Amino acid sequence: MRKVALIGAGVSKFGVRKASYRDLIWEAGKACFDAAPAVKPKDVEGLVVGSVMPERTAFQSHISSMAAEALGIRPSALSARTEHMCASGTVGIRYAYAFIAAGLADLVMVLGVEKLNQPSGDEAILNMGTGVDREWEASFGLTAPPCFALAAQCHIAEYGTTEEQLAMVGVKNHTHAAKNPNAHFQRGATLEQVLGSRMISSPLRLFMCSPITDGAAAVLIASEERARALTDKPVWIRGTGQALDGFQLTSLHEDYAHWPALARAAQSAYGMAGVRPQDVDVAEVHDCFAIAELIAYEELGFCPKGEAGAFVADGRSDYGGDVVVNPRGGLIGCGHPLGATGVAQAAEVFAQLRGEAGARQVPDASIGLTHNNSGMGEHVVMIYGRERR
Amino acid sequence: MSYFRATDPFPLESAEHTKLHEFYARLAVGRLATTRCATCRRLAWPPRAFCGECGSDRFDWVDLSGEGKIHAFTIQEVGLPAGFVGPRVFAIVKVDGLRVFSVLVDAEPAKVAIGQTVRLSPLRVADDPNGNARWLPAFRLA
Ligand SMILES: [Zn+2]
């Protein structure tokens, strides 16, 4: 297979935006092309768009062609939309990676976009029910918060994880987001604020949850030859893995504190990249809820099973610790515009590995990891490197 | 905010709409049923018309006990989809060795605990667009 690299990345402002679906595509596309000045839209051979619910929130399907036209891209090798719920963006990156590695394309944009507040967050909450099983789960009113709350209940019961430790994920990610001008939230948060925030689904409180957010992100992905011609600082895709335990809650591991599919996806990615968990300098993990970040530490191998609470409490997932997790502010601080999230994670790792992350820069970051999931049973892991290997 | 429109959140349960109609017919008279593969004899939850183990599409209906124990639960206070109100008790119930996702109806949140016994309590929801009654497999504390 050919080597593949990111050569440009950009994100829109995330938040409750007074902007249309197409406005968000324009903003992310502009930011991405600005980061890769050697590339013009007409040079891009393919476009993959990760987007989950535009049929309802923008009353629009046929998304990839619409976005291509908006950005002046005329696909000659690849045009597709990926819908894989909250992991749609990273699933799109895997498509582009595979096409380029196989020699079917040389330069592809992956764009993630979601307009969720259209016109209110209620629309998004209703639509989130389409991400679980309509007949056996969503018919009861199930959406994401109770699923992850069940995982938190299990982790607390089994390992003695505390509400304070869950809250520390919220504090850390809100604090990181305060240094990210594109984040949904920019005010930071104290432990008292997180623990005093409204209960959403026990034991998860508001500041332990990602909000309903509009946003878009884009990356440009190229073959080695094209990457070297277009930039002197490519960020290499070193490894990738995807695995599934199940779709319905009752198909997953009986103990919701265990996510074996994440461990398997990580093993695939680490093996392909030739790196170990302790080699990772910066990780963007899928903290849709605080418990997800804690379980991710364990399944990604950053700490032993059951010790994630202490890992965050001791600062080991923050600047100066073992690995900086979610420097851009994560889903909790940046918001979670579903299809855009995985692409925004890649954009952050791109900036970090090029030393261009400004106030958020992780010193001398060389290996970066992204983790994107679609519920507790489906996980995608990417590993990026400053060196090609 | 008249732009927002909810769609029907419930399954179409009648015989002309689903191979699983028998499940809903039994539920309407207070019985909890599921499918057993007629070829490999695997008992499924939820019921299914194709066996992912052996590939058979032949199945038999089997009644379950309708009584189970709470395996895990959470109480959602806010942020529920349109048409659903909090606090809502979501639970995984162990029934005859199967894990069943459901809600507990009429449960006082403070009294819910892991290991408690619960019983099937079919929940009548909105009729389908043709006026047929619809039910969901809910539970209540025994
Ligand atoms: Zn079978």
Short mmCIF file of C-alpha atoms and ligand atoms in Angstrom, two decimals:
data_model
loop_
_atom_site.label_atom_id
_atom_site.label_comp_id
_atom_site.label_asym_id
_atom_site.label_seq_id
_atom_site.Cartn_x
_atom_site.Cartn_y
_atom_site.Cartn_z
CA MET A 1 0.00 0.00 0.00
CA ARG A 2 1.11 3.57 -0.64
CA LYS A 3 1.88 5.94 2.24
CA VAL A 4 -0.75 8.60 2.90
CA ALA A 5 -0.61 11.95 4.72
CA LEU A 6 -2.72 14.88 5.83
CA ILE A 7 -1.56 18.05 4.12
CA GLY A 8 -4.16 20.56 5.28
CA ALA A 9 -6.92 20.94 7.87
CA GLY A 10 -9.39 23.53 9.05
CA VAL A 11 -12.50 23.91 11.16
CA SER A 12 -15.43 26.30 11.32
CA LYS A 13 -16.45 28.01 14.53
CA PHE A 14 -18.44 25.45 16.56
CA GLY A 15 -21.51 26.53 18.51
CA VAL A 16 -25.17 27.45 18.21
CA ARG A 17 -24.52 29.12 14.89
CA LYS A 18 -26.54 31.64 12.96
CA ALA A 19 -25.38 29.89 9.82
CA SER A 20 -26.82 27.51 7.24
CA TYR A 21 -25.61 24.00 6.50
CA ARG A 22 -23.87 25.36 3.39
CA ASP A 23 -22.35 28.29 5.34
CA LEU A 24 -20.64 25.77 7.61
CA ILE A 25 -19.29 23.83 4.59
CA TRP A 26 -17.89 27.07 3.18
CA GLU A 27 -16.23 28.01 6.48
CA ALA A 28 -14.49 24.65 6.99
CA GLY A 29 -13.50 24.42 3.33
CA LYS A 30 -12.03 27.92 3.39
CA ALA A 31 -10.07 27.20 6.58
CA CYS A 32 -8.72 23.96 5.12
CA PHE A 33 -7.65 25.49 1.79
CA ASP A 34 -6.05 28.39 3.68
CA ALA A 35 -3.91 25.83 5.55
CA ALA A 36 -2.76 24.28 2.25
CA PRO A 37 -2.01 27.28 0.03
CA ALA A 38 -0.54 25.11 -2.75
CA VAL A 39 -3.93 23.44 -3.30
CA LYS A 40 -6.82 24.96 -5.25
CA PRO A 41 -10.30 23.41 -5.26
CA LYS A 42 -9.89 22.27 -8.88
CA ASP A 43 -6.85 20.18 -7.84
CA VAL A 44 -8.88 18.00 -5.49
CA GLU A 45 -9.81 14.65 -7.06
CA GLY A 46 -12.25 13.40 -4.49
CA LEU A 47 -14.57 14.43 -1.67
CA VAL A 48 -15.99 12.37 1.17
CA VAL A 49 -18.52 14.07 3.43
CA GLY A 50 -19.40 12.75 6.89
CA SER A 51 -22.85 13.94 7.89
CA VAL A 52 -25.52 12.20 9.95
CA MET A 53 -28.87 13.93 9.75
CA PRO A 54 -29.06 16.57 7.00
CA GLU A 55 -32.21 14.93 5.64
CA ARG A 56 -34.03 16.40 8.64
CA THR A 57 -31.93 19.31 9.80
CA ALA A 58 -31.23 20.78 6.36
CA PHE A 59 -33.93 18.84 4.41
CA GLN A 60 -31.11 17.87 2.08
CA SER A 61 -29.55 14.62 0.90
CA HIS A 62 -27.08 14.12 -2.01
CA ILE A 63 -24.62 15.79 0.33
CA SER A 64 -21.26 15.08 -1.28
CA SER A 65 -22.26 16.60 -4.62
CA MET A 66 -23.81 19.60 -2.92
CA ALA A 67 -20.65 20.21 -0.88
CA ALA A 68 -18.38 19.64 -3.90
CA GLU A 69 -20.24 22.31 -5.83
CA ALA A 70 -20.18 24.68 -2.86
CA LEU A 71 -16.38 24.37 -2.67
CA GLY A 72 -15.58 24.25 -6.41
CA ILE A 73 -14.38 20.64 -6.26
CA ARG A 74 -15.03 18.49 -9.35
CA PRO A 75 -14.48 14.90 -8.19
CA SER A 76 -12.78 12.67 -10.74
CA ALA A 77 -11.84 9.75 -8.50
CA LEU A 78 -14.12 9.61 -5.46
CA SER A 79 -17.35 11.20 -4.24
CA ALA A 80 -19.27 9.76 -1.30
CA ARG A 81 -21.08 10.52 1.91
CA THR A 82 -20.42 8.53 5.07
CA GLU A 83 -23.12 8.10 7.69
CA HIS A 84 -22.00 6.12 10.73
CA MET A 85 -23.63 8.18 13.45
CA CYS A 86 -21.09 9.96 15.67
CA ALA A 87 -18.07 8.33 13.95
CA SER A 88 -19.11 9.41 10.44
CA GLY A 89 -16.16 11.78 10.06
CA THR A 90 -13.44 9.27 10.88
CA VAL A 91 -15.15 6.61 8.79
CA GLY A 92 -14.87 9.12 5.94
CA ILE A 93 -11.15 9.58 6.61
CA ARG A 94 -10.71 5.80 6.41
CA TYR A 95 -12.44 5.76 2.99
CA ALA A 96 -10.14 8.45 1.65
CA TYR A 97 -7.11 6.74 3.19
CA ALA A 98 -7.99 3.41 1.54
CA PHE A 99 -8.62 4.97 -1.87
CA ILE A 100 -5.30 6.80 -1.78
CA ALA A 101 -3.31 3.89 -0.33
CA ALA A 102 -4.71 1.68 -3.10
CA GLY A 103 -3.72 4.12 -5.81
CA LEU A 104 -7.27 5.05 -6.82
CA ALA A 105 -6.82 8.73 -5.92
CA ASP A 106 -3.99 11.12 -5.01
CA LEU A 107 -5.70 14.08 -3.35
CA VAL A 108 -9.01 13.87 -1.47
CA MET A 109 -10.84 16.19 0.89
CA VAL A 110 -12.78 14.74 3.81
CA LEU A 111 -15.32 17.15 5.24
CA GLY A 112 -17.61 16.65 8.21
CA VAL A 113 -20.62 18.88 8.74
CA GLU A 114 -23.70 19.05 10.90
CA LYS A 115 -26.34 21.72 11.46
CA LEU A 116 -28.09 20.50 14.61
CA ASN A 117 -29.78 23.62 15.97
CA GLN A 118 -32.30 23.86 13.15
CA PRO A 119 -34.25 25.62 14.40
CA SER A 120 -33.82 24.36 17.98
CA GLY A 121 -31.90 21.68 19.80
CA ASP A 122 -35.14 19.71 20.18
CA GLU A 123 -34.87 18.72 16.54
CA ALA A 124 -31.44 17.22 17.18
CA ILE A 125 -32.55 15.40 20.33
CA LEU A 126 -35.42 13.84 18.40
CA ASN A 127 -33.08 12.81 15.61
CA MET A 128 -30.52 11.33 18.00
CA GLY A 129 -33.07 8.58 18.52
CA THR A 130 -32.35 7.41 14.99
CA GLY A 131 -28.87 6.39 16.15
CA VAL A 132 -30.20 3.64 18.38
CA ASP A 133 -32.61 0.85 17.42
CA ARG A 134 -35.95 2.43 16.53
CA GLU A 135 -38.12 -0.58 17.33
CA TRP A 136 -36.45 -1.85 20.52
CA GLU A 137 -34.80 1.26 21.99
CA ALA A 138 -35.78 4.61 20.50
CA SER A 139 -39.49 3.73 20.79
CA PHE A 140 -38.96 4.03 24.58
CA GLY A 141 -37.40 7.48 24.19
CA LEU A 142 -33.79 6.28 24.34
CA THR A 143 -31.03 8.57 23.06
CA ALA A 144 -27.33 8.68 23.93
CA PRO A 145 -27.26 10.04 27.52
CA PRO A 146 -28.86 7.04 29.26
CA CYS A 147 -26.63 4.61 27.32
CA PHE A 148 -23.44 6.22 28.59
CA ALA A 149 -25.02 6.75 32.01
CA LEU A 150 -25.38 2.96 32.26
CA ALA A 151 -21.65 2.65 31.54
CA ALA A 152 -20.90 5.21 34.24
CA GLN A 153 -23.08 3.32 36.74
CA CYS A 154 -21.17 0.12 35.97
CA HIS A 155 -17.76 1.81 36.25
CA ILE A 156 -18.68 3.37 39.59
CA ALA A 157 -20.04 0.08 40.97
CA GLU A 158 -17.14 -2.03 39.76
CA TYR A 159 -14.09 0.20 40.23
CA GLY A 160 -15.15 2.80 42.76
CA THR A 161 -14.88 5.62 40.22
CA THR A 162 -16.29 8.77 41.79
CA GLU A 163 -18.51 11.61 40.60
CA GLU A 164 -15.58 13.94 41.29
CA GLN A 165 -13.40 11.96 38.89
CA LEU A 166 -16.11 12.09 36.22
CA ALA A 167 -16.39 15.82 36.86
CA MET A 168 -12.63 16.26 36.41
CA VAL A 169 -12.98 15.21 32.77
CA GLY A 170 -15.48 18.04 32.37
CA VAL A 171 -13.17 20.51 34.14
CA LYS A 172 -10.16 19.51 32.04
CA ASN A 173 -11.97 19.66 28.71
CA HIS A 174 -13.82 22.90 29.44
CA THR A 175 -10.47 24.39 30.55
CA HIS A 176 -8.79 23.25 27.32
CA ALA A 177 -11.66 24.62 25.23
CA ALA A 178 -11.11 28.06 26.75
CA LYS A 179 -7.88 28.20 24.69
CA ASN A 180 -9.64 27.19 21.47
CA PRO A 181 -11.33 30.09 19.68
CA ASN A 182 -13.41 27.64 17.62
CA ALA A 183 -14.83 25.79 20.64
CA HIS A 184 -18.51 25.97 21.57
CA PHE A 185 -17.64 26.83 25.21
CA GLN A 186 -14.81 29.20 26.12
CA ARG A 187 -15.31 30.02 29.78
CA GLY A 188 -13.69 26.99 31.43
CA ALA A 189 -15.35 25.30 34.41
CA THR A 190 -14.52 24.57 38.03
CA LEU A 191 -15.11 21.28 39.85
CA GLU A 192 -17.87 22.98 41.83
CA GLN A 193 -19.58 24.15 38.63
CA VAL A 194 -19.47 20.70 37.06
CA LEU A 195 -20.72 18.92 40.20
CA GLY A 196 -23.40 21.57 40.68
CA SER A 197 -24.68 21.43 37.12
CA ARG A 198 -28.03 19.92 36.29
CA MET A 199 -28.47 16.14 36.37
CA ILE A 200 -29.13 14.86 32.84
CA SER A 201 -29.11 11.08 33.28
CA SER A 202 -27.75 9.76 36.57
CA PRO A 203 -24.82 10.08 37.27
CA LEU A 204 -24.05 12.32 34.27
CA ARG A 205 -24.49 16.04 34.83
CA LEU A 206 -24.73 18.75 32.19
CA PHE A 207 -21.03 19.71 32.22
CA MET A 208 -20.09 16.04 31.82
CA CYS A 209 -22.01 15.92 28.52
CA SER A 210 -21.28 17.25 25.04
CA PRO A 211 -23.75 19.91 23.88
CA ILE A 212 -25.83 20.19 20.71
CA THR A 213 -23.58 22.04 18.32
CA ASP A 214 -23.39 23.23 14.72
CA GLY A 215 -20.05 22.98 12.97
CA ALA A 216 -17.89 21.64 10.19
CA ALA A 217 -14.30 20.54 9.67
CA ALA A 218 -12.20 19.51 6.68
CA VAL A 219 -8.88 17.81 5.99
CA LEU A 220 -6.93 17.30 2.77
CA ILE A 221 -5.39 13.85 2.37
CA ALA A 222 -2.73 12.98 -0.22
CA SER A 223 -0.48 10.24 -1.51
CA GLU A 224 3.18 10.46 -0.50
CA GLU A 225 4.31 11.88 -3.83
CA ARG A 226 1.58 14.53 -3.87
CA ALA A 227 2.02 15.31 -0.18
CA ARG A 228 5.75 15.98 -0.56
CA ALA A 229 5.05 18.27 -3.52
CA LEU A 230 2.41 20.25 -1.64
CA THR A 231 3.87 20.72 1.84
CA ASP A 232 7.12 20.30 3.74
CA LYS A 233 5.25 19.25 6.89
CA PRO A 234 2.94 16.33 6.01
CA VAL A 235 1.28 14.49 8.90
CA TRP A 236 1.34 10.78 8.13
CA ILE A 237 -1.50 8.34 8.63
CA ARG A 238 0.37 5.57 10.40
CA GLY A 239 -2.41 3.23 11.49
CA THR A 240 -6.15 2.72 11.56
CA GLY A 241 -8.58 0.27 13.12
CA GLN A 242 -12.33 -0.18 13.40
CA ALA A 243 -14.28 -2.76 15.39
CA LEU A 244 -17.82 -3.46 16.51
CA ASP A 245 -19.25 -5.30 19.51
CA GLY A 246 -22.89 -4.75 18.62
CA PHE A 247 -25.60 -2.24 17.80
CA GLN A 248 -28.30 -2.67 20.42
CA LEU A 249 -27.48 -2.08 24.09
CA THR A 250 -28.34 -5.69 24.86
CA SER A 251 -25.84 -6.97 22.25
CA LEU A 252 -22.84 -5.30 23.92
CA HIS A 253 -20.54 -6.66 26.61
CA GLU A 254 -22.74 -7.44 29.61
CA ASP A 255 -20.67 -5.06 31.73
CA TYR A 256 -20.95 -1.63 30.11
CA ALA A 257 -17.69 -0.51 31.74
CA HIS A 258 -15.93 -2.76 29.23
CA TRP A 259 -15.69 -1.78 25.57
CA PRO A 260 -13.79 -4.63 23.91
CA ALA A 261 -14.37 -3.23 20.41
CA LEU A 262 -12.35 -0.15 21.34
CA ALA A 263 -9.46 -2.30 22.54
CA ARG A 264 -9.60 -4.28 19.28
CA ALA A 265 -9.73 -1.15 17.10
CA ALA A 266 -6.78 0.25 19.05
CA GLN A 267 -4.79 -2.96 18.68
CA SER A 268 -5.29 -2.85 14.90
CA ALA A 269 -4.18 0.76 14.74
CA TYR A 270 -1.18 0.38 17.09
CA GLY A 271 -0.03 -2.74 15.26
CA MET A 272 -0.24 -1.09 11.86
CA ALA A 273 1.53 2.04 13.13
CA GLY A 274 4.21 0.18 15.07
CA VAL A 275 3.61 2.23 18.20
CA ARG A 276 2.59 1.47 21.77
CA PRO A 277 0.12 3.35 23.96
CA GLN A 278 2.98 4.97 25.89
CA ASP A 279 4.32 6.42 22.62
CA VAL A 280 1.22 8.59 22.11
CA ASP A 281 1.88 12.25 22.89
CA VAL A 282 -1.55 13.69 22.12
CA ALA A 283 -4.93 11.99 21.86
CA GLU A 284 -8.30 13.26 20.72
CA VAL A 285 -10.77 10.83 22.27
CA HIS A 286 -14.56 10.66 21.96
CA ASP A 287 -15.70 12.28 25.22
CA CYS A 288 -19.35 12.58 24.22
CA PHE A 289 -19.82 12.00 27.96
CA ALA A 290 -17.14 12.10 30.68
CA ILE A 291 -17.38 8.35 31.26
CA ALA A 292 -16.47 7.71 27.63
CA GLU A 293 -13.14 9.48 28.06
CA LEU A 294 -12.38 7.47 31.21
CA ILE A 295 -13.15 4.14 29.55
CA ALA A 296 -11.15 5.22 26.50
CA TYR A 297 -8.01 5.71 28.68
CA GLU A 298 -8.34 2.09 29.72
CA GLU A 299 -9.23 0.46 26.42
CA LEU A 300 -6.58 2.50 24.56
CA GLY A 301 -4.00 1.23 27.05
CA PHE A 302 -3.11 4.58 28.65
CA CYS A 303 -3.81 3.04 32.08
CA PRO A 304 -4.86 -0.36 33.47
CA LYS A 305 -8.56 -1.32 33.52
CA GLY A 306 -10.38 0.38 36.36
CA GLU A 307 -7.77 3.06 37.03
CA ALA A 308 -9.04 5.80 34.73
CA GLY A 309 -10.56 7.83 37.55
CA ALA A 310 -7.21 8.19 39.26
CA PHE A 311 -5.53 8.78 35.89
CA VAL A 312 -7.51 11.97 35.28
CA ALA A 313 -7.47 13.02 38.94
CA ASP A 314 -3.66 12.80 39.01
CA GLY A 315 -3.35 14.98 35.90
CA ARG A 316 -1.85 12.20 33.80
CA SER A 317 -4.15 13.01 30.84
CA ASP A 318 -3.33 16.72 30.92
CA TYR A 319 -0.35 18.93 30.01
CA GLY A 320 2.69 17.66 31.90
CA GLY A 321 1.20 14.17 32.28
CA ASP A 322 1.58 10.92 30.33
CA VAL A 323 -0.52 11.96 27.31
CA VAL A 324 -2.48 15.14 26.64
CA VAL A 325 -6.06 14.08 26.00
CA ASN A 326 -8.41 16.39 24.14
CA PRO A 327 -6.29 19.55 23.93
CA ARG A 328 -8.87 21.26 21.69
CA GLY A 329 -11.49 20.77 24.43
CA GLY A 330 -13.01 17.49 23.31
CA LEU A 331 -16.65 17.02 22.50
CA ILE A 332 -17.56 18.36 25.95
CA GLY A 333 -15.84 21.69 25.34
CA CYS A 334 -15.99 22.04 21.56
CA GLY A 335 -19.43 20.54 21.08
CA HIS A 336 -20.34 17.52 19.01
CA PRO A 337 -21.58 18.31 15.50
CA LEU A 338 -21.72 14.56 14.81
CA GLY A 339 -20.25 14.20 11.31
CA ALA A 340 -17.76 17.01 11.93
CA THR A 341 -16.31 15.62 15.16
CA GLY A 342 -13.96 12.96 13.77
CA VAL A 343 -12.63 15.36 11.15
CA ALA A 344 -12.11 18.09 13.77
CA GLN A 345 -10.16 15.58 15.88
CA ALA A 346 -7.90 14.91 12.89
CA ALA A 347 -7.52 18.66 12.31
CA GLU A 348 -6.34 19.11 15.91
CA VAL A 349 -3.79 16.29 15.63
CA PHE A 350 -2.64 17.83 12.31
CA ALA A 351 -1.98 21.16 14.04
CA GLN A 352 -0.36 19.53 17.07
CA LEU A 353 2.06 17.37 15.07
CA ARG A 354 3.08 20.35 12.93
CA GLY A 355 3.72 22.46 16.03
CA GLU A 356 0.99 24.92 14.97
CA ALA A 357 -1.48 24.53 17.85
CA GLY A 358 -0.57 27.86 19.50
CA ALA A 359 -1.68 28.16 23.12
CA ARG A 360 -2.79 24.51 23.04
CA GLN A 361 0.50 23.12 21.73
CA VAL A 362 1.64 19.86 23.30
CA PRO A 363 5.43 20.22 23.48
CA ASP A 364 7.26 18.23 20.80
CA ALA A 365 4.20 16.16 19.86
CA SER A 366 5.27 13.39 17.49
CA ILE A 367 2.57 10.69 17.69
CA GLY A 368 -1.13 11.57 17.75
CA LEU A 369 -4.20 9.38 18.15
CA THR A 370 -7.87 9.97 17.43
CA HIS A 371 -10.76 7.87 18.74
CA ASN A 372 -14.27 8.31 17.40
CA ASN A 373 -17.21 6.11 18.36
CA SER A 374 -20.82 5.47 17.40
CA GLY A 375 -22.29 4.41 20.71
CA MET A 376 -20.45 2.22 23.19
CA GLY A 377 -20.07 -0.75 20.86
CA GLU A 378 -18.51 0.72 17.72
CA HIS A 379 -15.10 2.37 17.62
CA VAL A 380 -12.63 3.82 15.13
CA VAL A 381 -9.00 4.64 16.01
CA MET A 382 -6.46 6.51 13.87
CA ILE A 383 -2.78 7.00 14.60
CA TYR A 384 -0.83 9.84 13.01
CA GLY A 385 2.90 10.51 13.03
CA ARG A 386 5.23 13.38 12.31
CA GLU A 387 7.58 10.82 10.80
CA ARG A 388 6.54 8.59 7.92
CA ARG A 389 8.15 5.39 9.26
CA MET B 1 -41.28 27.42 16.95
CA SER B 2 -43.69 25.75 14.53
CA TYR B 3 -40.93 24.56 12.21
CA PHE B 4 -40.20 21.58 14.43
CA ARG B 5 -42.17 18.42 13.66
CA ALA B 6 -41.88 15.09 15.43
CA THR B 7 -42.24 11.86 13.48
CA ASP B 8 -44.02 8.77 14.80
CA PRO B 9 -41.50 7.23 17.23
CA PHE B 10 -43.22 3.85 17.56
CA PRO B 11 -42.92 0.74 15.38
CA LEU B 12 -45.66 -0.34 13.00
CA GLU B 13 -46.76 -3.51 14.77
CA SER B 14 -49.56 -4.91 12.63
CA ALA B 15 -49.31 -8.08 10.54
CA GLU B 16 -49.08 -6.22 7.24
CA HIS B 17 -46.08 -4.24 8.48
CA THR B 18 -43.79 -6.65 10.33
CA LYS B 19 -42.76 -10.30 10.51
CA LEU B 20 -42.66 -9.81 14.28
CA HIS B 21 -46.41 -9.12 14.58
CA GLU B 22 -46.89 -12.17 16.80
CA PHE B 23 -44.68 -10.55 19.44
CA TYR B 24 -47.01 -7.56 19.61
CA ALA B 25 -50.17 -9.68 19.47
CA ARG B 26 -49.00 -11.64 22.52
CA LEU B 27 -47.83 -8.46 24.27
CA ALA B 28 -51.32 -6.98 23.87
CA VAL B 29 -52.68 -9.81 26.04
CA GLY B 30 -49.92 -9.54 28.64
CA ARG B 31 -47.45 -12.14 27.37
CA LEU B 32 -43.75 -11.54 26.72
CA ALA B 33 -42.55 -13.66 23.82
CA THR B 34 -39.51 -14.02 21.64
CA THR B 35 -38.22 -16.18 18.80
CA ARG B 36 -36.27 -19.42 18.84
CA CYS B 37 -34.42 -20.40 15.66
CA ALA B 38 -36.11 -23.51 14.24
CA THR B 39 -32.79 -24.77 12.87
CA CYS B 40 -30.12 -24.16 15.55
CA ARG B 41 -32.56 -23.61 18.46
CA ARG B 42 -30.90 -20.35 19.53
CA LEU B 43 -33.15 -18.19 21.70
CA ALA B 44 -33.00 -14.54 20.62
CA TRP B 45 -33.68 -11.17 22.22
CA PRO B 46 -35.11 -9.15 20.69
CA PRO B 47 -37.10 -11.48 18.42
CA ARG B 48 -35.74 -11.86 14.90
CA ALA B 49 -36.81 -13.35 11.58
CA PHE B 50 -33.30 -14.26 10.43
CA CYS B 51 -30.76 -16.16 12.54
CA GLY B 52 -27.38 -14.46 12.54
CA GLU B 53 -25.76 -17.65 13.84
CA CYS B 54 -26.90 -20.27 11.31
CA GLY B 55 -28.57 -18.21 8.58
CA SER B 56 -32.01 -19.77 8.95
CA ASP B 57 -35.18 -17.75 8.48
CA ARG B 58 -37.41 -20.33 10.19
CA PHE B 59 -38.35 -19.54 13.76
CA ASP B 60 -40.84 -20.44 16.48
CA TRP B 61 -42.46 -18.18 19.05
CA VAL B 62 -41.70 -18.90 22.70
CA ASP B 63 -43.30 -17.28 25.76
CA LEU B 64 -40.91 -15.91 28.37
CA SER B 65 -41.71 -15.70 32.08
CA GLY B 66 -42.41 -11.97 32.05
CA GLU B 67 -40.56 -11.60 35.34
CA GLY B 68 -36.98 -10.43 35.66
CA LYS B 69 -34.38 -8.63 37.73
CA ILE B 70 -32.86 -5.17 37.20
CA HIS B 71 -29.35 -5.63 35.81
CA ALA B 72 -28.57 -1.91 35.32
CA PHE B 73 -30.54 1.32 35.25
CA THR B 74 -30.31 5.09 34.90
CA ILE B 75 -32.82 7.86 35.45
CA GLN B 76 -32.95 10.54 32.78
CA GLU B 77 -34.24 13.85 34.11
CA VAL B 78 -34.10 16.14 31.07
CA GLY B 79 -33.15 16.13 27.41
CA LEU B 80 -35.63 13.48 26.34
CA PRO B 81 -36.97 13.47 22.78
CA ALA B 82 -40.24 15.25 22.04
CA GLY B 83 -43.20 13.30 23.42
CA PHE B 84 -41.27 11.69 26.30
CA VAL B 85 -41.07 13.19 29.79
CA GLY B 86 -38.61 12.83 32.65
CA PRO B 87 -37.77 11.53 35.07
CA ARG B 88 -37.71 8.35 33.03
CA VAL B 89 -36.22 5.12 34.36
CA PHE B 90 -34.35 3.18 31.67
CA ALA B 91 -33.31 -0.33 32.67
CA ILE B 92 -31.67 -3.49 31.46
CA VAL B 93 -33.79 -6.34 32.80
CA LYS B 94 -32.60 -9.95 32.96
CA VAL B 95 -35.47 -12.20 31.88
CA ASP B 96 -34.92 -15.97 31.61
CA GLY B 97 -31.21 -15.37 30.99
CA LEU B 98 -31.84 -12.76 28.28
CA ARG B 99 -30.98 -9.06 28.60
CA VAL B 100 -33.98 -6.89 27.75
CA PHE B 101 -33.84 -3.10 27.39
CA SER B 102 -36.95 -1.33 28.64
CA VAL B 103 -38.39 1.36 30.90
CA LEU B 104 -39.90 1.01 34.35
CA VAL B 105 -43.37 2.54 34.50
CA ASP B 106 -44.80 4.17 37.65
CA ALA B 107 -41.48 3.70 39.44
CA GLU B 108 -40.47 6.13 42.16
CA PRO B 109 -36.84 6.84 41.16
CA ALA B 110 -35.51 6.67 44.73
CA LYS B 111 -36.89 3.13 45.14
CA VAL B 112 -35.22 1.61 42.07
CA ALA B 113 -32.16 -0.58 42.72
CA ILE B 114 -30.07 -3.19 40.94
CA GLY B 115 -31.30 -6.72 41.62
CA GLN B 116 -34.93 -5.76 42.23
CA THR B 117 -37.62 -7.98 40.75
CA VAL B 118 -39.75 -6.46 38.00
CA ARG B 119 -42.72 -7.72 36.01
CA LEU B 120 -43.88 -7.16 32.45
CA SER B 121 -46.35 -4.29 32.23
CA PRO B 122 -47.32 -3.71 28.59
CA LEU B 123 -47.37 0.01 27.84
CA ARG B 124 -50.09 1.28 25.51
CA VAL B 125 -48.74 3.98 23.22
CA ALA B 126 -50.34 6.01 20.42
CA ASP B 127 -52.35 4.05 17.87
CA ASP B 128 -50.74 3.54 14.49
CA PRO B 129 -51.91 5.70 11.55
CA ASN B 130 -54.61 3.10 10.74
CA GLY B 131 -56.04 3.18 14.24
CA ASN B 132 -54.53 -0.08 15.48
CA ALA B 133 -53.59 -0.21 19.16
CA ARG B 134 -49.86 -0.40 19.88
CA TRP B 135 -47.95 -1.71 22.90
CA LEU B 136 -44.35 -1.66 24.10
CA PRO B 137 -42.78 -4.22 26.48
CA ALA B 138 -42.38 -2.08 29.63
CA PHE B 139 -41.86 -3.35 33.19
CA ARG B 140 -42.84 -2.28 36.71
CA LEU B 141 -41.45 -3.04 40.15
CA ALA B 142 -42.93 -6.30 41.46
ZN ZN C 1 -30.13 -20.47 13.86
#
